[in-house]
mmCIF file of C-alpha atoms and ligand atoms in Angstrom:
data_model
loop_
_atom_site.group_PDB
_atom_site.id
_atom_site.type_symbol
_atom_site.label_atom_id
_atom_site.label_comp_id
_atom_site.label_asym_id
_atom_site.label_seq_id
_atom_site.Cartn_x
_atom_site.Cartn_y
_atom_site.Cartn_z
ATOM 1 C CA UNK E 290 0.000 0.000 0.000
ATOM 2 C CA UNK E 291 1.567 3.084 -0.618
ATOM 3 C CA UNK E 292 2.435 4.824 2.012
ATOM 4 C CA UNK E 293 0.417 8.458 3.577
ATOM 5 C CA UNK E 294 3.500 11.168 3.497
ATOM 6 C CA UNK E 295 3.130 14.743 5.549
ATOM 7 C CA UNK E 296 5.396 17.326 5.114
ATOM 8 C CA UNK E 297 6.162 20.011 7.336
ATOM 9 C CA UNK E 298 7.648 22.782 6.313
ATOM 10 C CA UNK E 299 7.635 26.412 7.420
ATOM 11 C CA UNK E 300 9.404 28.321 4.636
ATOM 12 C CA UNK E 301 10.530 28.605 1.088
ATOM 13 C CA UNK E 302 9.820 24.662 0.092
ATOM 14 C CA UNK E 303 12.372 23.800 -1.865
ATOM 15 C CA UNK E 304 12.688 20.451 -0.523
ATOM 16 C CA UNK E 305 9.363 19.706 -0.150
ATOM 17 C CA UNK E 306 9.432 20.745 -4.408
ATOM 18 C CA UNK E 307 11.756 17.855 -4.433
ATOM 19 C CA UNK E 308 9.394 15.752 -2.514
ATOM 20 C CA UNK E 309 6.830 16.641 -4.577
ATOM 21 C CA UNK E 310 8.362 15.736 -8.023
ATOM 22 C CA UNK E 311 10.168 11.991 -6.765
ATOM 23 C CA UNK E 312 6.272 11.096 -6.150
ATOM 24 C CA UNK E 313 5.047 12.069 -9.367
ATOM 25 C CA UNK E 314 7.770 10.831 -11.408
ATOM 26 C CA UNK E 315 6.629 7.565 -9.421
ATOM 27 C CA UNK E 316 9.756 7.095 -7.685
ATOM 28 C CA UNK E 317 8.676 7.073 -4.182
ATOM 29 C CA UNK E 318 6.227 4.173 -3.375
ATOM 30 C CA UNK E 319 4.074 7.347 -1.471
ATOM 31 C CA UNK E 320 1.659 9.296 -1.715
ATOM 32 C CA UNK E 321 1.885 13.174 -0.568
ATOM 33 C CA UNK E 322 -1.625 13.870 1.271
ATOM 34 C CA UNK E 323 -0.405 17.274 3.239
ATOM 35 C CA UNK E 324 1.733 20.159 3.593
ATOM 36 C CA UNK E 325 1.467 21.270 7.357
ATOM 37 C CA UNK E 326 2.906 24.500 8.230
ATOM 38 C CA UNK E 327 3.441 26.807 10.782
ATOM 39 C CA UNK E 328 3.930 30.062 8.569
ATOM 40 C CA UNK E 329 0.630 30.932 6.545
ATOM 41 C CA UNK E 330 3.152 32.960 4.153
ATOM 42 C CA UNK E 331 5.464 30.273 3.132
ATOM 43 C CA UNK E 332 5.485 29.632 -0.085
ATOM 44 C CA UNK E 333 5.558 26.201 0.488
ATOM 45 C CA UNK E 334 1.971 26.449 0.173
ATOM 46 C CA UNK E 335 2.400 27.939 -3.461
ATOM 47 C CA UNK E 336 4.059 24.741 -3.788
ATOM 48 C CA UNK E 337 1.193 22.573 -2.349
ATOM 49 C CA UNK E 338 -1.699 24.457 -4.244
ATOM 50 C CA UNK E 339 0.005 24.005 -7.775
ATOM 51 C CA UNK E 340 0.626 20.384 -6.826
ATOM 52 C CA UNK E 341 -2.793 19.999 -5.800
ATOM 53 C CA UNK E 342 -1.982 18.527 -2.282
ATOM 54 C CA UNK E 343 -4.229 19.706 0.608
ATOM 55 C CA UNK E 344 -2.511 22.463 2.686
ATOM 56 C CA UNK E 345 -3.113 22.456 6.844
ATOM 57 C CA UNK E 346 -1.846 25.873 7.787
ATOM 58 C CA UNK E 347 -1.272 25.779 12.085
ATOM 59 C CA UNK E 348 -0.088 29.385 12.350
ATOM 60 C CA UNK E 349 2.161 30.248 15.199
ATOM 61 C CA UNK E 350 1.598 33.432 16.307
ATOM 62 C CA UNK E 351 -2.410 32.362 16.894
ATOM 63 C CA UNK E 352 -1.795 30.684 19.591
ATOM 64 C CA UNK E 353 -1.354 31.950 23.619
ATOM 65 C CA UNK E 354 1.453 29.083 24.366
ATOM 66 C CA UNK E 355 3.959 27.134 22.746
ATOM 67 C CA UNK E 356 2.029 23.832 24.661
ATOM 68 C CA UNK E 357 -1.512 25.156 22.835
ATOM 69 C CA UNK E 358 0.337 25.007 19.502
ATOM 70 C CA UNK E 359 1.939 21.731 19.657
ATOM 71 C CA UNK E 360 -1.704 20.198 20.533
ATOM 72 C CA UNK E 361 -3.122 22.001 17.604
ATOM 73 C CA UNK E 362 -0.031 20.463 15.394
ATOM 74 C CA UNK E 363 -0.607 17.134 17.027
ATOM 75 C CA UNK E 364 -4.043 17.073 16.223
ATOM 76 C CA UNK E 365 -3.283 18.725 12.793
ATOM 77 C CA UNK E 366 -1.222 15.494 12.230
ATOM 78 C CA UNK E 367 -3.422 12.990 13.862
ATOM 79 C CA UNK E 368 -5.905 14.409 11.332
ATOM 80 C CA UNK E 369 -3.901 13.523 7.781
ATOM 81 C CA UNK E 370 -2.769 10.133 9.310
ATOM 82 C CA UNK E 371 0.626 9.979 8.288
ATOM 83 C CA UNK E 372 2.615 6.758 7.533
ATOM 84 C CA UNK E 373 5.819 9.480 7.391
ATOM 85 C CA UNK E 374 6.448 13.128 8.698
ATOM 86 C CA UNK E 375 8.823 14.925 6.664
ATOM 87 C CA UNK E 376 10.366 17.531 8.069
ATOM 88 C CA UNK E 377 11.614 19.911 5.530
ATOM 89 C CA UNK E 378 12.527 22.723 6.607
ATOM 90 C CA UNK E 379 10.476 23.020 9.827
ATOM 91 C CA UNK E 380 12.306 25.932 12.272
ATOM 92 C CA UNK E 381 10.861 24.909 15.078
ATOM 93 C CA UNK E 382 12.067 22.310 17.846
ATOM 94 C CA UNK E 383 9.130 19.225 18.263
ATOM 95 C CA UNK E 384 7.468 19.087 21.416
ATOM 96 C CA UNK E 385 8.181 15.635 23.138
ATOM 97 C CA UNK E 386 4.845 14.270 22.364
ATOM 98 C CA UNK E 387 4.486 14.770 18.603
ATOM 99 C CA UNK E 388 8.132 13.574 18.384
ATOM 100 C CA UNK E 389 6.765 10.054 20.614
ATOM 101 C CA UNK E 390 4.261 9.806 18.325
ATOM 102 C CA UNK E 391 5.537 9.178 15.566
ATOM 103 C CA UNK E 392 9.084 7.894 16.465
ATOM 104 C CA UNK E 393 10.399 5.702 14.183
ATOM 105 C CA UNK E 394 7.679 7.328 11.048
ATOM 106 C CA UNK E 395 9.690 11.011 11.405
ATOM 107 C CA UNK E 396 12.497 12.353 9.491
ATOM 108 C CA UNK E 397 13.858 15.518 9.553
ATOM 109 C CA UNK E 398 16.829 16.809 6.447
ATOM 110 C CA UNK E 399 19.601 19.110 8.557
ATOM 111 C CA UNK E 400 21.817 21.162 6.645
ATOM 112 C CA UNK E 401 25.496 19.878 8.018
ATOM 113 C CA UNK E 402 27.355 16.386 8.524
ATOM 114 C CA UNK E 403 25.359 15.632 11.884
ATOM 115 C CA UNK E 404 26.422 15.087 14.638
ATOM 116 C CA UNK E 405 28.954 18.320 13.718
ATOM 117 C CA UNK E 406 26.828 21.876 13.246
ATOM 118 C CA UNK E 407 23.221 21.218 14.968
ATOM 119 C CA UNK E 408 20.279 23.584 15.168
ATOM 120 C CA UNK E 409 20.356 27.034 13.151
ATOM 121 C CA UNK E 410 22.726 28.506 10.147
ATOM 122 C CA UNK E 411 24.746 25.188 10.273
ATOM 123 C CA UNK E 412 26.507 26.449 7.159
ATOM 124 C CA UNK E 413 27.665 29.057 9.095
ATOM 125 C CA UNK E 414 29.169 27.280 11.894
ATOM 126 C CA UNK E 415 30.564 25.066 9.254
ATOM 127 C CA UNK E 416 32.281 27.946 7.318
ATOM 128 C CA UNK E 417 33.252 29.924 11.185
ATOM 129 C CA UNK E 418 34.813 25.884 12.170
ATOM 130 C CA UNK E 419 36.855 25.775 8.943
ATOM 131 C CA UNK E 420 36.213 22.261 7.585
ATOM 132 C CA UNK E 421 36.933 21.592 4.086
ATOM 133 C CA UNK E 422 33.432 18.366 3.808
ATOM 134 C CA UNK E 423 30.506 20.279 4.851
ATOM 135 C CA UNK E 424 26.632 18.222 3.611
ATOM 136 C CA UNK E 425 23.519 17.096 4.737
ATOM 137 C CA UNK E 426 21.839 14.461 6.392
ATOM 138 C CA UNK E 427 18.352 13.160 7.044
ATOM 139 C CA UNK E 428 17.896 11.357 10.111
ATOM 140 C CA UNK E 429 14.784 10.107 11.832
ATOM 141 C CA UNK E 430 13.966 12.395 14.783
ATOM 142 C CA UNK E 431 13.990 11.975 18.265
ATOM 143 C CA UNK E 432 13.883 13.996 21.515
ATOM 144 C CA UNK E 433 17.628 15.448 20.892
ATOM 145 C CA UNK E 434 18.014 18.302 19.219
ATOM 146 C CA UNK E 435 19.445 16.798 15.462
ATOM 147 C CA UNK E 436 20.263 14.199 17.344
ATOM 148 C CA UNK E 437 18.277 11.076 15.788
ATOM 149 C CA UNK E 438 19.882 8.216 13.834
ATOM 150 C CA UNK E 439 20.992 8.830 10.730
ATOM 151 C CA UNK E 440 19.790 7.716 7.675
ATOM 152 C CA UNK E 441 21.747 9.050 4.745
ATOM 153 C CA UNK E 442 24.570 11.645 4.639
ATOM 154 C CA UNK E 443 25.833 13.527 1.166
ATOM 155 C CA UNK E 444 28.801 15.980 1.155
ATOM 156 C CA UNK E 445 30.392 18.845 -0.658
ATOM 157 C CA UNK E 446 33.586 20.586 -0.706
ATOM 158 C CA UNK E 447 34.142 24.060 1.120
ATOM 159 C CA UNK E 448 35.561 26.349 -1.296
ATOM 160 C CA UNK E 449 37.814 28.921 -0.037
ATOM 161 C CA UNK E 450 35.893 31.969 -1.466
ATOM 162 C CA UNK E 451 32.468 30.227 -0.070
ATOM 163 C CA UNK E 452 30.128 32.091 2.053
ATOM 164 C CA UNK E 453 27.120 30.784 3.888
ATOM 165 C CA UNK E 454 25.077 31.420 0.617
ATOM 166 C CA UNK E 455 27.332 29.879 -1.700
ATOM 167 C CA UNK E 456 27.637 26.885 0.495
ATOM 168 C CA UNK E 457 24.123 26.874 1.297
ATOM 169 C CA UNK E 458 23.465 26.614 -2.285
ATOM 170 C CA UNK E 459 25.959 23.828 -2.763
ATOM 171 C CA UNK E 460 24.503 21.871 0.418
ATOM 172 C CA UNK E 461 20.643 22.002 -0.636
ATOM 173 C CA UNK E 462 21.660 20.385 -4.396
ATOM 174 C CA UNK E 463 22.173 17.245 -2.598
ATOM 175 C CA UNK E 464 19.771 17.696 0.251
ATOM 176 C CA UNK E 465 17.250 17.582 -2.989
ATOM 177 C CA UNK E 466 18.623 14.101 -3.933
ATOM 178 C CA UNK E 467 18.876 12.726 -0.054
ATOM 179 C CA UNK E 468 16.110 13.416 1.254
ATOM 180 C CA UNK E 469 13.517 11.839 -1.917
ATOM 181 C CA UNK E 470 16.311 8.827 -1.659
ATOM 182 C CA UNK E 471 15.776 8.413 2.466
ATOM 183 C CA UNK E 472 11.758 8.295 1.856
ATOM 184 C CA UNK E 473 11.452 6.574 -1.008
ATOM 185 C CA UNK E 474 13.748 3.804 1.081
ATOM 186 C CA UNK E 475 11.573 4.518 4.067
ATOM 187 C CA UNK E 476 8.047 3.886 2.031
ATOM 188 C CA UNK E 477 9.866 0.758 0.175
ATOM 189 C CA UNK E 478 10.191 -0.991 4.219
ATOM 190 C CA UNK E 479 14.230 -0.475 3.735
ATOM 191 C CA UNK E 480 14.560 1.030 6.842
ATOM 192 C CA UNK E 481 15.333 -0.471 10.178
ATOM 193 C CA UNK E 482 16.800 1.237 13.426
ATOM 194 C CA UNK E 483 18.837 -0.626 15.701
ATOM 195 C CA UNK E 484 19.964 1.515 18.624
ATOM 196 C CA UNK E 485 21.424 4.294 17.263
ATOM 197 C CA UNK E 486 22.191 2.626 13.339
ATOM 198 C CA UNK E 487 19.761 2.295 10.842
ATOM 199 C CA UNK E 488 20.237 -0.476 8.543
ATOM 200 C CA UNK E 489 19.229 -0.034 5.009
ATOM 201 C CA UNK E 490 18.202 -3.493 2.873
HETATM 202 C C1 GRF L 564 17.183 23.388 4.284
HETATM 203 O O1 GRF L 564 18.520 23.783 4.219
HETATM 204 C C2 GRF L 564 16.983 22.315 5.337
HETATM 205 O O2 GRF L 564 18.061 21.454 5.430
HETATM 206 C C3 GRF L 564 16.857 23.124 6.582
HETATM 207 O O3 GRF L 564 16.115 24.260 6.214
HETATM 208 C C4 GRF L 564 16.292 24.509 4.827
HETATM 209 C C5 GRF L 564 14.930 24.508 4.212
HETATM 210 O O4 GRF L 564 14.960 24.823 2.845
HETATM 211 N N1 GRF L 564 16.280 22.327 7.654
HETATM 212 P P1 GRF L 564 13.661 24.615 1.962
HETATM 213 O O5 GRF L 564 12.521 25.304 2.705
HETATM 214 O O6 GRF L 564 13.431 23.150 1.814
HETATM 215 O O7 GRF L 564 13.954 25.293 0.651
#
């Protein structure tokens, strides 16, 4: 059966573009039945509408607490019934119960060779630490912050002239091919986690 993927996304989209076209070019056993986001102005939801995948918009700044949010997202969620969550580009840090949930059905796609450069502008903390092998890698998510066990990793050179844009650029060419790659293995059963490794068959 193919399997129910929801992406969550707060921004620009650009993954969840890639997400989008690996499922209609058929190459991800999945079907997309949501965009949830935080942001009602990302364009994301550009993305969703011309895609023609429903859009569930749980906007931030309408809610009194951070804990009245994450119930609205859970139920948001709860709502689509999602085989996967995709986080692509989702700024915010899970709440413990959303991230119980669905442990073991989330992913998340960071922007740095985890366990180096967690949280925000990891290109920048790449560029400020001086490696030459920055990349990106989608893990499944847990209660740590970035923390989860990885799935897939790709890299990319540091140039000397780069800057967090140029790198940035560089880095989200491959997070485009990783992250369809991690959920098209993740919808085809490939994926197992065992402690903190995931095998992939
Ligand atoms: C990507 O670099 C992703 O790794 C990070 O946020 C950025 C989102 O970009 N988590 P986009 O919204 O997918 O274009």
């Amino acid at each position: 059966m193919a399997k129910r993927i929801v992406v969550v996304a707060s921004g620009r989209g650009s993954n969840f573009q890639a997400v989008i076209e690996s499922v209609q070019r058929g190459w991800i056993g999945g079907t997309c039945v949501a965009l949830v986001t935080d942001n009602p102005r990302a364009y994301a939801i550009e993305r969703a509408q011309a895609a023609g995948i429903p859009v569930v918009i749980v906007d931030y700044s309408r809610f009194a607490s951070r804990e009245l949010y994450e119930q609205a997202l859970l139920a948001a969620l709860r709502e689509v019934r999602p085989d996967l969550v995709v986080l692509a580009g989702y700024m915010r840090i899970l709440g413990s119960a959303i991230v119980r949930e669905y442990a073991g059905r989330m992913i998340n796609i960071h922007p740095a060779l985890l366990p180096s450069f967690t949280g925000l502008h990891a290109q920048r903390q790449a560029l400020e630490h001086g490696v030459k092998l920055a990349g990106c890698t989608v893990h499944f998510v847990d209660e740590s912050l970035d923390g989860g066990p990885i799935i897939l990793q790709r890299c990319v050179r540091v140039m000397d002239d780069d800057d967090e844009d140029t790198l940035a650029e560089r880095i989200l060419i491959q997070e485009h091919i990783a992250l369809p790659e991690a959920i098209r293995l993740f919808c085809e059963d490939c994926l197992s986690i065992e402690g903190r490794k995931v095998r992939i068959r």
